[in-house]
Amino acid sequence: MTHRPALPAALSLAALLLIPAALPLAAQNLPAPDAAPAAAPAPIQLNPRATLPITPEEKKNIDDLLRASGAINVGKVMARLFASQVTTTLKSSRPNLPPHVAGVVNEEIARAVSESIDAPDGLADMLAQLYHKYFTDEEIRQMTAFYNSPAGQKSVQVMPVLLPESQNLGRAWGAKLAPVVLQRVEARLKAEAAAGNAPGAAGNGTPQASAEQSAPSRRLEIAVAPRPVYPADSRASREEGTVRMKVQVNRSGQVQDVAVLISSGYPRLDAAAIQAVRGMSYKPFAGDQDTMSAEVNVAFKLGNQQPQQPRPAGKDQSREI
């Protein structure tokens, strides 16, 4: 089954709407430059009125905070990003998707988000209950005052730009770190296996070979590897990275399934890599097994006119299943 990029629904909407509570209070609680190391943080104090219903005045003050902080607007911006993710996933899984479907997806997500935020018992009301649980009315007023200050207004303007840039930095960092971690894990497991410390070597003192280790050592050979298409939107957004995938191949050399092992961090690049690998073919193989698998990398780099063709991920990456 093909791996599909996870969609950041919960993070993009609910979590970001809690940001207003973090900035001003964090600024108030910063230690002095020469302060001694702090002891363990005290338990979070709930609002003494947390068990009481929200009064109309308290509800109004929380609504003022959500408006002053731009939290609701951030939620709607992230809803548009969410719609883009859904559209990308649909196109990668259903290449013949009619063009108007993307428009329908965008419109319905935006409409549903707006209705859910503003409706009675919607997200705004749910957040009001949550803020009321942890913050007193006076603390809500203090946070609102911060967001009405010049520094607070600047944070409102910068946050929608800061968030996607931070996400891009995180993706790039993760894409760079993932191969390093994988190499270290593989090296350690090989070293443990050579030393007889691998799982299965313990027990009665007799080394036990796994099915994968005892399988005949054979490699799949690529016959045709079409060059991937670098998505125009990805070039414009300066997205780059490497996608590592596992492919399952039948006896005739046809690719039966593709799964992403390490994402590039960008759904568009992952989808383009999957499409290219699905167009690959391998040299037929003989033997008792009906299928074999291999790992391949597809690299997208902005310095190249075209993405690299899919290549084996490394030595001894093919195995029978």
Short mmCIF file of C-alpha atoms in Angstrom, two decimals:
data_model
loop_
_atom_site.label_atom_id
_atom_site.label_comp_id
_atom_site.label_asym_id
_atom_site.label_seq_id
_atom_site.Cartn_x
_atom_site.Cartn_y
_atom_site.Cartn_z
CA MET A 1 0.00 0.00 0.00
CA THR A 2 1.36 3.42 -0.96
CA HIS A 3 2.34 5.69 1.88
CA ARG A 4 0.60 9.05 1.77
CA PRO A 5 1.85 12.20 3.51
CA ALA A 6 0.14 12.86 6.80
CA LEU A 7 -2.17 15.86 6.82
CA PRO A 8 -1.58 18.40 9.63
CA ALA A 9 -5.24 18.93 10.50
CA ALA A 10 -5.05 19.06 14.28
CA LEU A 11 -1.82 21.05 14.42
CA SER A 12 -2.75 23.54 11.76
CA LEU A 13 -6.01 24.66 13.33
CA ALA A 14 -6.44 23.91 17.00
CA ALA A 15 -2.82 24.10 18.16
CA LEU A 16 -2.08 27.38 16.42
CA LEU A 17 -5.11 29.00 18.00
CA LEU A 18 -3.47 28.51 21.39
CA ILE A 19 -0.44 30.62 20.43
CA PRO A 20 -1.91 33.88 21.86
CA ALA A 21 -1.63 32.48 25.37
CA ALA A 22 2.03 31.59 24.94
CA LEU A 23 3.82 34.73 23.82
CA PRO A 24 2.99 37.37 26.45
CA LEU A 25 3.12 34.99 29.41
CA ALA A 26 6.38 33.47 28.23
CA ALA A 27 7.85 36.96 27.97
CA GLN A 28 6.77 37.72 31.54
CA ASN A 29 8.36 34.53 32.89
CA LEU A 30 11.80 34.80 31.27
CA PRO A 31 14.57 34.54 33.92
CA ALA A 32 16.99 37.39 34.46
CA PRO A 33 20.27 37.04 32.51
CA ASP A 34 22.30 36.22 35.64
CA ALA A 35 19.61 34.23 37.41
CA ALA A 36 20.54 30.91 38.96
CA PRO A 37 19.18 27.74 37.33
CA ALA A 38 15.49 27.47 38.09
CA ALA A 39 14.04 24.69 40.17
CA ALA A 40 11.44 22.33 38.80
CA PRO A 41 8.47 24.33 37.49
CA ALA A 42 5.53 24.64 39.83
CA PRO A 43 2.30 22.90 38.84
CA ILE A 44 0.14 24.95 36.51
CA GLN A 45 -2.44 26.90 38.45
CA LEU A 46 -5.97 26.66 37.12
CA ASN A 47 -8.36 29.56 37.09
CA PRO A 48 -10.14 29.53 40.48
CA ARG A 49 -13.36 30.09 38.55
CA ALA A 50 -12.64 27.24 36.12
CA THR A 51 -15.56 25.15 37.36
CA LEU A 52 -18.01 28.05 37.06
CA PRO A 53 -19.78 28.99 33.83
CA ILE A 54 -18.20 31.71 31.73
CA THR A 55 -19.91 35.02 32.27
CA PRO A 56 -20.84 37.15 29.24
CA GLU A 57 -18.09 39.61 30.17
CA GLU A 58 -15.46 36.86 30.40
CA LYS A 59 -16.58 35.44 27.05
CA LYS A 60 -16.33 38.90 25.47
CA ASN A 61 -12.82 39.40 26.84
CA ILE A 62 -11.65 36.04 25.47
CA ASP A 63 -13.20 36.87 22.08
CA ASP A 64 -11.33 40.19 22.18
CA LEU A 65 -8.08 38.29 22.79
CA LEU A 66 -8.69 35.93 19.87
CA ARG A 67 -9.38 38.89 17.58
CA ALA A 68 -6.49 41.04 18.84
CA SER A 69 -4.04 38.17 18.48
CA GLY A 70 -5.24 37.25 14.99
CA ALA A 71 -5.65 33.66 16.15
CA ILE A 72 -8.83 33.11 14.17
CA ASN A 73 -7.17 34.50 11.04
CA VAL A 74 -4.20 32.18 11.53
CA GLY A 75 -6.63 29.28 11.68
CA LYS A 76 -8.16 30.29 8.36
CA VAL A 77 -4.74 30.70 6.75
CA MET A 78 -3.77 27.22 7.89
CA ALA A 79 -7.08 25.93 6.54
CA ARG A 80 -5.96 27.06 3.07
CA LEU A 81 -2.67 25.20 3.53
CA PHE A 82 -4.64 22.16 4.68
CA ALA A 83 -6.77 22.36 1.52
CA SER A 84 -3.60 22.47 -0.59
CA GLN A 85 -2.29 19.34 1.17
CA VAL A 86 -5.56 17.50 0.57
CA THR A 87 -5.57 18.48 -3.11
CA THR A 88 -1.97 17.33 -3.57
CA THR A 89 -2.71 13.99 -1.94
CA LEU A 90 -5.82 13.47 -4.08
CA LYS A 91 -3.91 14.24 -7.27
CA SER A 92 -1.10 11.84 -6.38
CA SER A 93 -3.50 9.00 -5.55
CA ARG A 94 -5.94 9.75 -8.39
CA PRO A 95 -4.05 11.18 -11.40
CA ASN A 96 -7.26 11.40 -13.48
CA LEU A 97 -9.02 13.59 -10.93
CA PRO A 98 -11.18 16.22 -12.73
CA PRO A 99 -9.68 19.74 -12.40
CA HIS A 100 -12.78 21.22 -10.79
CA VAL A 101 -12.45 18.85 -7.83
CA ALA A 102 -9.56 20.93 -6.45
CA GLY A 103 -11.78 23.99 -6.45
CA VAL A 104 -14.54 22.10 -4.70
CA VAL A 105 -12.08 20.87 -2.05
CA ASN A 106 -10.77 24.39 -1.40
CA GLU A 107 -14.22 25.94 -1.19
CA GLU A 108 -15.71 23.29 1.06
CA ILE A 109 -12.76 23.22 3.47
CA ALA A 110 -12.79 27.02 3.76
CA ARG A 111 -16.55 27.04 4.26
CA ALA A 112 -16.51 24.23 6.81
CA VAL A 113 -13.66 25.82 8.78
CA SER A 114 -15.36 29.22 8.87
CA GLU A 115 -18.66 27.74 9.97
CA SER A 116 -17.00 25.54 12.58
CA ILE A 117 -15.03 28.43 14.07
CA ASP A 118 -17.89 30.93 14.31
CA ALA A 119 -20.87 28.67 14.96
CA PRO A 120 -22.36 28.19 18.45
CA ASP A 121 -20.34 25.52 20.24
CA GLY A 122 -17.79 25.85 17.44
CA LEU A 123 -14.03 26.16 17.80
CA ALA A 124 -14.16 29.73 19.16
CA ASP A 125 -16.55 28.69 21.93
CA MET A 126 -14.47 25.60 22.68
CA LEU A 127 -11.34 27.74 22.95
CA ALA A 128 -13.17 30.13 25.25
CA GLN A 129 -13.85 27.23 27.61
CA LEU A 130 -10.22 26.16 27.42
CA TYR A 131 -8.86 29.64 28.10
CA HIS A 132 -11.33 30.02 30.96
CA LYS A 133 -9.96 26.82 32.51
CA TYR A 134 -6.40 28.13 32.77
CA PHE A 135 -6.56 31.94 32.75
CA THR A 136 -8.30 34.39 34.99
CA ASP A 137 -10.19 37.28 33.47
CA GLU A 138 -7.38 39.62 34.53
CA GLU A 139 -4.78 37.48 32.74
CA ILE A 140 -6.93 37.47 29.60
CA ARG A 141 -7.04 41.27 29.75
CA GLN A 142 -3.25 41.43 30.15
CA MET A 143 -2.71 39.25 27.09
CA THR A 144 -5.15 41.35 25.08
CA ALA A 145 -3.27 44.49 26.14
CA PHE A 146 -0.05 42.93 24.87
CA TYR A 147 -1.56 42.18 21.47
CA ASN A 148 -2.92 45.71 21.25
CA SER A 149 0.60 47.08 21.89
CA PRO A 150 3.05 47.79 19.03
CA ALA A 151 5.07 44.66 19.84
CA GLY A 152 1.92 42.58 19.95
CA GLN A 153 0.65 43.94 16.65
CA LYS A 154 4.00 43.19 15.04
CA SER A 155 3.82 39.61 16.31
CA VAL A 156 0.38 39.31 14.71
CA GLN A 157 1.80 40.51 11.38
CA VAL A 158 4.93 38.37 11.51
CA MET A 159 3.42 35.12 12.80
CA PRO A 160 1.70 34.05 9.53
CA VAL A 161 5.06 34.49 7.77
CA LEU A 162 7.13 33.03 10.59
CA LEU A 163 5.14 29.81 10.88
CA PRO A 164 5.56 28.50 7.28
CA GLU A 165 9.20 29.60 7.23
CA SER A 166 9.75 27.71 10.48
CA GLN A 167 8.04 24.67 9.01
CA ASN A 168 10.28 24.84 5.92
CA LEU A 169 13.35 25.05 8.13
CA GLY A 170 12.12 22.06 10.11
CA ARG A 171 11.49 20.04 6.95
CA ALA A 172 14.93 20.86 5.56
CA TRP A 173 16.58 19.99 8.86
CA GLY A 174 14.63 16.73 9.11
CA ALA A 175 15.41 15.77 5.50
CA LYS A 176 19.12 16.37 6.15
CA LEU A 177 19.12 14.48 9.45
CA ALA A 178 17.05 11.45 8.36
CA PRO A 179 19.73 9.80 6.14
CA VAL A 180 22.34 10.32 8.88
CA VAL A 181 20.11 8.61 11.46
CA LEU A 182 19.33 5.78 9.05
CA GLN A 183 23.01 5.18 8.30
CA ARG A 184 23.84 5.14 12.01
CA VAL A 185 21.04 2.68 12.76
CA GLU A 186 22.08 0.39 9.89
CA ALA A 187 25.73 0.51 10.95
CA ARG A 188 24.88 -0.28 14.56
CA LEU A 189 22.59 -3.17 13.67
CA LYS A 190 25.23 -4.65 11.36
CA ALA A 191 27.86 -4.31 14.09
CA GLU A 192 25.59 -5.97 16.65
CA ALA A 193 24.78 -8.78 14.23
CA ALA A 194 28.48 -9.35 13.54
CA ALA A 195 29.18 -9.45 17.28
CA GLY A 196 26.35 -11.91 17.89
CA ASN A 197 24.31 -9.39 19.90
CA ALA A 198 21.46 -9.02 17.47
CA PRO A 199 17.95 -9.96 18.67
CA GLY A 200 17.54 -13.72 18.24
CA ALA A 201 21.17 -14.48 19.12
CA ALA A 202 20.30 -14.79 22.81
CA GLY A 203 18.29 -17.53 24.46
CA ASN A 204 19.83 -20.98 24.26
CA GLY A 205 23.22 -19.60 23.25
CA THR A 206 22.86 -20.70 19.62
CA PRO A 207 22.71 -17.85 17.05
CA GLN A 208 19.35 -17.77 15.31
CA ALA A 209 19.22 -16.43 11.73
CA SER A 210 16.14 -14.48 10.74
CA ALA A 211 14.23 -15.28 7.57
CA GLU A 212 15.60 -12.15 5.94
CA GLN A 213 19.20 -13.00 6.81
CA SER A 214 18.91 -16.57 5.54
CA ALA A 215 17.23 -15.60 2.26
CA PRO A 216 19.32 -16.03 -0.91
CA SER A 217 21.33 -12.89 -1.64
CA ARG A 218 20.04 -11.46 -4.92
CA ARG A 219 19.67 -7.93 -6.21
CA LEU A 220 17.07 -6.43 -8.46
CA GLU A 221 18.43 -4.66 -11.53
CA ILE A 222 16.68 -1.57 -12.87
CA ALA A 223 15.74 -1.86 -16.55
CA VAL A 224 13.85 1.43 -17.11
CA ALA A 225 13.90 4.46 -14.79
CA PRO A 226 11.95 7.46 -16.10
CA ARG A 227 13.22 10.85 -15.01
CA PRO A 228 10.87 12.45 -12.45
CA VAL A 229 9.12 15.72 -13.19
CA TYR A 230 10.14 18.55 -10.86
CA PRO A 231 6.79 20.20 -9.93
CA ALA A 232 6.68 23.84 -10.99
CA ASP A 233 5.12 24.89 -7.68
CA SER A 234 7.95 23.15 -5.83
CA ARG A 235 10.56 25.01 -7.88
CA ALA A 236 8.79 28.31 -7.21
CA SER A 237 8.71 27.53 -3.47
CA ARG A 238 12.34 26.36 -3.59
CA GLU A 239 11.47 22.93 -2.26
CA GLU A 240 14.16 20.28 -2.53
CA GLY A 241 14.96 16.98 -0.87
CA THR A 242 15.41 13.24 -1.33
CA VAL A 243 12.66 10.62 -1.14
CA ARG A 244 13.58 7.07 -0.15
CA MET A 245 11.03 4.46 -1.21
CA LYS A 246 10.53 0.74 -0.99
CA VAL A 247 9.27 -0.92 -4.17
CA GLN A 248 7.75 -4.36 -4.56
CA VAL A 249 8.44 -6.03 -7.91
CA ASN A 250 6.91 -9.16 -9.43
CA ARG A 251 8.72 -11.84 -11.45
CA SER A 252 8.29 -9.98 -14.73
CA GLY A 253 9.95 -6.87 -13.31
CA GLN A 254 6.80 -4.77 -12.94
CA VAL A 255 6.44 -2.49 -9.92
CA GLN A 256 3.46 -3.61 -7.87
CA ASP A 257 3.62 -1.27 -4.90
CA VAL A 258 5.54 1.77 -3.65
CA ALA A 259 5.89 2.95 -0.06
CA VAL A 260 7.72 6.05 1.19
CA LEU A 261 10.33 5.19 3.83
CA ILE A 262 11.81 8.67 4.26
CA SER A 263 9.86 11.68 3.04
CA SER A 264 11.44 14.72 1.42
CA GLY A 265 9.28 16.79 3.75
CA TYR A 266 7.21 18.11 0.84
CA PRO A 267 4.05 16.32 -0.33
CA ARG A 268 4.47 17.56 -3.92
CA LEU A 269 7.98 16.12 -4.20
CA ASP A 270 6.90 12.86 -2.58
CA ALA A 271 4.02 12.55 -5.05
CA ALA A 272 6.31 13.25 -8.03
CA ALA A 273 8.79 10.64 -6.79
CA ILE A 274 6.05 8.04 -6.33
CA GLN A 275 4.75 8.69 -9.85
CA ALA A 276 8.24 8.27 -11.33
CA VAL A 277 8.94 5.05 -9.44
CA ARG A 278 5.59 3.60 -10.49
CA GLY A 279 6.80 4.02 -14.07
CA MET A 280 9.98 2.04 -13.44
CA SER A 281 10.59 -1.53 -14.51
CA TYR A 282 13.17 -4.09 -13.41
CA LYS A 283 14.80 -7.02 -15.14
CA PRO A 284 12.78 -10.23 -14.65
CA PHE A 285 14.07 -12.62 -12.04
CA ALA A 286 13.75 -16.35 -11.44
CA GLY A 287 13.42 -18.34 -8.28
CA ASP A 288 10.83 -19.55 -5.82
CA GLN A 289 9.73 -16.11 -4.68
CA ASP A 290 6.86 -14.33 -6.42
CA THR A 291 8.02 -10.86 -5.40
CA MET A 292 11.19 -9.05 -4.39
CA SER A 293 11.69 -5.60 -2.92
CA ALA A 294 14.32 -2.90 -3.18
CA GLU A 295 14.90 0.61 -1.90
CA VAL A 296 15.40 3.52 -4.27
CA ASN A 297 16.15 7.21 -3.84
CA VAL A 298 14.78 10.08 -5.91
CA ALA A 299 16.60 13.38 -5.35
CA PHE A 300 15.21 16.82 -6.17
CA LYS A 301 17.80 19.61 -6.16
CA LEU A 302 17.23 23.12 -7.42
CA GLY A 303 20.69 23.29 -8.99
CA ASN A 304 19.73 20.53 -11.44
CA GLN A 305 17.70 21.20 -14.54
CA GLN A 306 15.97 17.86 -14.03
CA PRO A 307 15.60 15.63 -10.95
CA GLN A 308 17.88 12.63 -10.80
CA GLN A 309 16.57 9.33 -12.07
CA PRO A 310 15.55 6.84 -9.37
CA ARG A 311 18.64 5.04 -8.11
CA PRO A 312 19.22 2.12 -5.74
CA ALA A 313 19.41 3.35 -2.16
CA GLY A 314 22.67 1.52 -1.47
CA LYS A 315 24.41 -1.80 -1.46
CA ASP A 316 22.49 -4.86 -0.34
CA GLN A 317 19.23 -2.96 -0.34
CA SER A 318 17.29 -5.63 -2.26
CA ARG A 319 15.72 -8.50 -0.42
CA GLU A 320 13.13 -11.17 -1.00
CA ILE A 321 9.77 -11.10 0.75
#
